[in-house]
Coordinates of C-alpha atoms in Angstrom, one line a residue:
X13 CA 55.7 45.0 -22.3
X14 CA 52.3 44.9 -24.2
X15 CA 49.5 47.2 -23.2
X16 CA 45.9 45.8 -23.2
X17 CA 42.9 48.0 -23.8
X18 CA 39.7 47.2 -22.4
X19 CA 36.4 48.5 -23.5
X20 CA 32.8 48.2 -22.1
X21 CA 30.3 47.0 -24.5
X22 CA 27.6 49.0 -22.6
X23 CA 27.8 52.6 -21.9
X24 CA 28.3 53.5 -18.2
X25 CA 26.6 55.9 -16.0
X26 CA 26.9 59.5 -17.3
X27 CA 25.4 61.6 -14.7
X28 CA 24.2 61.5 -11.1
X29 CA 20.9 60.0 -11.7
X30 CA 22.2 57.3 -13.7
X31 CA 24.9 56.5 -11.0
X32 CA 22.1 56.7 -8.3
X33 CA 20.0 54.0 -10.4
X34 CA 23.0 51.8 -10.7
X35 CA 23.6 52.0 -6.9
X36 CA 20.0 51.2 -6.4
X37 CA 20.0 48.3 -8.6
X38 CA 23.3 46.9 -7.2
X39 CA 21.6 47.2 -3.5
X40 CA 18.5 45.4 -4.9
X41 CA 20.6 42.6 -6.4
X42 CA 22.5 42.1 -3.0
X43 CA 19.4 42.1 -1.1
X44 CA 17.8 39.4 -3.5
X45 CA 21.0 37.4 -3.1
X46 CA 20.9 37.5 0.5
X47 CA 17.2 36.5 0.6
X48 CA 18.0 33.6 -1.8
X49 CA 20.8 32.5 0.4
X50 CA 18.7 32.1 3.5
X51 CA 15.8 30.3 1.4
X52 CA 18.5 27.9 0.1
X53 CA 19.9 27.5 3.5
X54 CA 23.4 28.2 2.2
X55 CA 25.9 27.0 5.0
X56 CA 29.6 26.8 4.8
X57 CA 29.7 25.3 8.3
X58 CA 27.5 22.3 7.0
X59 CA 29.6 21.9 3.9
X60 CA 32.8 21.9 6.0
X61 CA 31.4 19.4 8.4
X62 CA 30.2 17.2 5.6
X63 CA 33.6 17.1 3.8
X64 CA 34.8 14.0 5.7
X65 CA 31.7 12.0 4.7
X66 CA 32.5 13.1 1.1
X67 CA 36.2 12.0 1.5
X68 CA 34.9 8.6 3.0
X69 CA 32.4 8.1 0.1
X70 CA 35.3 8.9 -2.5
X71 CA 37.6 6.6 -0.6
X72 CA 35.2 3.7 -0.7
X73 CA 34.8 3.9 -4.5
X74 CA 38.8 3.6 -4.8
X75 CA 40.0 1.5 -6.7
X76 CA 37.0 1.2 -9.3
X77 CA 35.9 -2.4 -9.9
X78 CA 37.1 -2.8 -13.5
X79 CA 35.8 -6.5 -13.6
X80 CA 32.2 -5.2 -14.2
X81 CA 33.4 -3.2 -17.3
X82 CA 32.4 -5.8 -19.8
X83 CA 28.9 -5.9 -18.2
X84 CA 28.6 -2.0 -18.8
X85 CA 29.1 -2.4 -22.5
X86 CA 25.4 -3.2 -23.1
X87 CA 23.9 -0.5 -20.9
X88 CA 26.3 2.1 -22.5
X89 CA 25.1 1.1 -25.9
X90 CA 21.5 1.5 -24.7
X91 CA 22.3 4.9 -23.3
X92 CA 23.6 6.1 -26.7
X93 CA 20.5 4.6 -28.4
X94 CA 18.2 6.4 -26.1
X95 CA 20.0 9.6 -26.8
X96 CA 20.0 9.1 -30.5
X97 CA 16.3 8.3 -30.9
X98 CA 15.3 10.9 -28.4
X99 CA 17.1 13.5 -30.4
X100 CA 15.7 12.1 -33.6
X101 CA 12.2 12.2 -32.6
X102 CA 12.6 15.7 -30.9
X103 CA 13.9 17.2 -34.4
X104 CA 11.1 15.5 -36.3
X105 CA 8.3 17.1 -34.2
X106 CA 10.1 20.4 -33.4
X107 CA 10.7 21.4 -37.1
X108 CA 7.0 21.8 -38.1
X109 CA 6.1 23.2 -34.8
X110 CA 8.9 25.9 -35.1
X111 CA 7.6 27.1 -38.5
X112 CA 4.3 27.8 -36.8
X113 CA 6.2 29.5 -34.0
X114 CA 8.2 31.9 -36.1
X115 CA 6.7 35.4 -36.0
X116 CA 8.1 36.6 -39.4
X117 CA 6.4 33.6 -41.3
X118 CA 2.9 35.2 -40.3
X119 CA 1.1 32.0 -39.4
X120 CA -2.4 32.3 -38.2
X121 CA -2.4 34.0 -34.7
X122 CA -3.9 30.9 -32.9
X123 CA -1.4 28.4 -34.3
X124 CA 1.7 30.9 -33.4
X125 CA 0.5 31.3 -30.0
X126 CA -0.5 27.6 -29.5
X127 CA 2.9 26.6 -30.7
X128 CA 4.7 29.1 -28.7
X129 CA 2.9 28.3 -25.3
X130 CA 3.4 24.6 -26.1
X131 CA 7.2 25.0 -26.1
X132 CA 6.9 26.8 -23.0
X133 CA 4.8 24.3 -21.3
X134 CA 7.0 21.2 -22.5
X135 CA 10.3 23.1 -21.3
X136 CA 8.9 23.8 -17.8
X137 CA 8.7 19.9 -17.1
X138 CA 12.1 18.3 -16.3
X139 CA 13.0 15.2 -18.3
X140 CA 13.3 13.1 -15.1
X141 CA 9.5 13.8 -14.4
X142 CA 8.5 13.1 -17.9
X143 CA 10.4 9.7 -17.7
X144 CA 8.4 8.9 -14.6
X145 CA 5.2 9.8 -16.4
X146 CA 6.1 7.6 -19.4
X147 CA 7.4 4.6 -17.2
X148 CA 4.0 4.5 -15.5
X149 CA 2.4 4.6 -19.1
X150 CA 4.5 2.3 -21.3
X151 CA 6.5 0.3 -18.5
X152 CA 10.2 0.1 -17.6
X153 CA 13.0 0.1 -20.2
X154 CA 14.6 2.4 -22.5
X155 CA 11.5 3.4 -24.5
X156 CA 10.0 5.8 -21.9
X157 CA 13.6 7.4 -21.8
X158 CA 13.4 8.0 -25.6
X159 CA 10.0 9.7 -25.2
X160 CA 11.0 11.8 -22.2
X161 CA 14.0 13.1 -24.0
X162 CA 12.0 13.4 -27.3
X163 CA 9.3 15.6 -25.6
X164 CA 11.7 17.7 -23.7
X165 CA 13.7 18.0 -26.9
X166 CA 10.6 19.3 -28.7
X167 CA 10.3 22.2 -26.4
X168 CA 14.0 23.1 -26.5
X169 CA 14.9 22.7 -30.1
X170 CA 11.4 24.2 -31.2
X171 CA 12.1 27.4 -29.4
X172 CA 15.8 27.7 -30.8
X173 CA 14.4 26.7 -34.3
X174 CA 11.8 29.4 -34.2
X175 CA 14.0 32.1 -32.9
X176 CA 16.6 31.2 -35.7
X177 CA 14.1 31.5 -38.4
X178 CA 12.9 34.9 -37.0
X179 CA 16.5 36.2 -37.5
X180 CA 16.9 35.3 -41.1
X181 CA 17.0 37.9 -44.0
X182 CA 13.7 38.7 -45.3
X183 CA 14.9 39.5 -48.7
X184 CA 14.8 35.9 -50.3
X185 CA 11.3 35.4 -48.8
X186 CA 9.8 38.6 -50.2
X187 CA 11.3 37.8 -53.5
X188 CA 9.8 34.2 -53.6
X189 CA 6.3 35.6 -52.4
X190 CA 6.5 38.3 -55.2
X191 CA 6.9 35.4 -57.7
X192 CA 3.8 33.8 -56.5
X193 CA 5.6 30.9 -54.6
X194 CA 3.5 28.9 -52.3
X195 CA 4.1 28.8 -48.6
X196 CA 5.8 25.5 -48.7
X197 CA 8.1 26.7 -51.6
X198 CA 9.0 29.7 -49.4
X199 CA 9.8 27.4 -46.5
X200 CA 12.0 25.0 -48.6
X201 CA 13.8 27.5 -50.8
X202 CA 13.7 30.7 -48.5
X203 CA 14.0 29.7 -45.0
X204 CA 15.6 26.2 -44.6
X205 CA 18.8 27.2 -46.6
X206 CA 19.2 30.2 -44.3
X207 CA 18.9 28.2 -41.0
X208 CA 20.1 24.7 -41.8
X209 CA 23.6 25.3 -40.7
X210 CA 22.6 26.5 -37.3
X211 CA 20.1 23.9 -36.9
X212 CA 22.4 21.3 -37.4
X213 CA 24.9 22.6 -34.9
X214 CA 22.1 23.0 -32.2
X215 CA 20.9 19.3 -32.9
X216 CA 24.5 17.9 -32.4
X217 CA 24.6 20.0 -29.1
X218 CA 21.2 18.6 -28.1
X219 CA 22.3 15.0 -28.7
X220 CA 25.2 15.7 -26.4
X221 CA 22.9 17.0 -23.6
X222 CA 20.6 14.0 -24.3
X223 CA 23.5 11.6 -23.7
X224 CA 24.2 13.2 -20.5
X225 CA 20.4 13.2 -19.6
X226 CA 20.1 9.5 -20.5
X227 CA 22.5 8.4 -17.9
X228 CA 20.3 10.0 -15.2
X229 CA 16.9 8.6 -16.6
X230 CA 18.0 5.1 -15.9
X231 CA 17.7 6.0 -12.1
X232 CA 13.9 5.9 -12.8
X233 CA 13.7 2.8 -14.5
X234 CA 14.2 4.2 -18.0
X235 CA 17.3 2.0 -18.8
X236 CA 20.9 2.7 -19.5
X237 CA 23.9 3.0 -17.5
X238 CA 21.8 5.1 -14.8
X239 CA 20.0 2.0 -13.9
X240 CA 23.3 0.2 -13.4
X241 CA 24.6 3.1 -11.2
X242 CA 21.7 3.1 -9.2
X243 CA 21.8 -0.5 -8.5
X244 CA 25.4 -0.5 -7.3
X245 CA 24.7 2.5 -5.1
X246 CA 21.7 0.6 -3.6
X247 CA 23.8 -2.5 -2.9
X248 CA 26.6 -0.4 -1.4
X249 CA 29.2 -1.6 -4.2
X250 CA 30.9 1.8 -4.4
X251 CA 33.7 0.6 -6.6
X252 CA 31.1 -0.6 -9.3
X253 CA 29.5 2.8 -8.9
X254 CA 32.9 4.4 -9.5
X255 CA 33.1 2.3 -12.7
X256 CA 29.8 3.4 -13.8
X257 CA 30.7 7.1 -13.3
X258 CA 33.8 6.7 -15.2
X259 CA 32.1 5.2 -18.2
X260 CA 29.5 7.9 -18.0
X261 CA 32.0 10.6 -18.1
X262 CA 34.2 8.9 -21.0
X263 CA 31.1 8.9 -23.1
X264 CA 30.2 12.5 -22.4
X265 CA 33.7 13.6 -23.0
X266 CA 33.7 11.7 -26.4
X267 CA 30.3 13.0 -27.4
X268 CA 31.5 16.5 -26.7
X269 CA 34.7 16.2 -28.7
X270 CA 33.0 14.7 -31.7
X271 CA 30.1 17.1 -31.3
X272 CA 32.6 20.2 -31.1
X273 CA 34.5 19.1 -34.0
X274 CA 31.4 18.5 -36.2
X275 CA 29.9 22.0 -35.3
X276 CA 33.3 23.6 -36.0
X277 CA 33.4 21.8 -39.5
X278 CA 29.9 22.8 -40.2
X279 CA 30.2 26.5 -39.3
X280 CA 33.4 26.7 -41.3
X281 CA 31.3 25.4 -44.3

């Protein structure tokens, strides 16, 4: 019989004052959770009462209507294209901004703070809201979906890129600066080689996220499978809705599998 040993990664309370602080923190946590539950109107009785309606909806979707499968190939490819270009544009704009937002590169304070706050501002707006804005600006279709994913990606990727730069070894940078290297040479030969692996891994993950998001953006007129799903729901064609959901799930699972394999391969070198 094997014996397992467990070790806490943080030290526990060592005296009565620390135990008292821990107890107070737990009480505050419970109070906050209870307050949040009241605000969110959590109700197990409502959930139990709604289960028959959920079962009825699922029953109406079975069996899925496979006849529309050929019709979904085009929207599925469009969803992939939206995610791909949303990721590409996001990376293109996130990379230079992340260099400005990295504290250890000593950029001018105004540029550093401007890039940091821009990331915070962009990330605070959901892709769906961005898609609505771009639909009103450039019209219906996949292009506003690309713009929404790209802009949101700038905030998410830029923040990660900047933080990964701040964690690099400063030795190569100081050595390059000592030889009189220019800022661009320091970035190309001192920064990029240290972060490129992590960047590629997170770009692949971002593409996977964008693929999921692209299916939702179609619901506000930004093309892709989401538009087909919304149309079938509006017309109460639930078997067709089930087929759309299955196609979306297959695409996300495939993207997750391929992305995970690529990330592992990159991390192994």
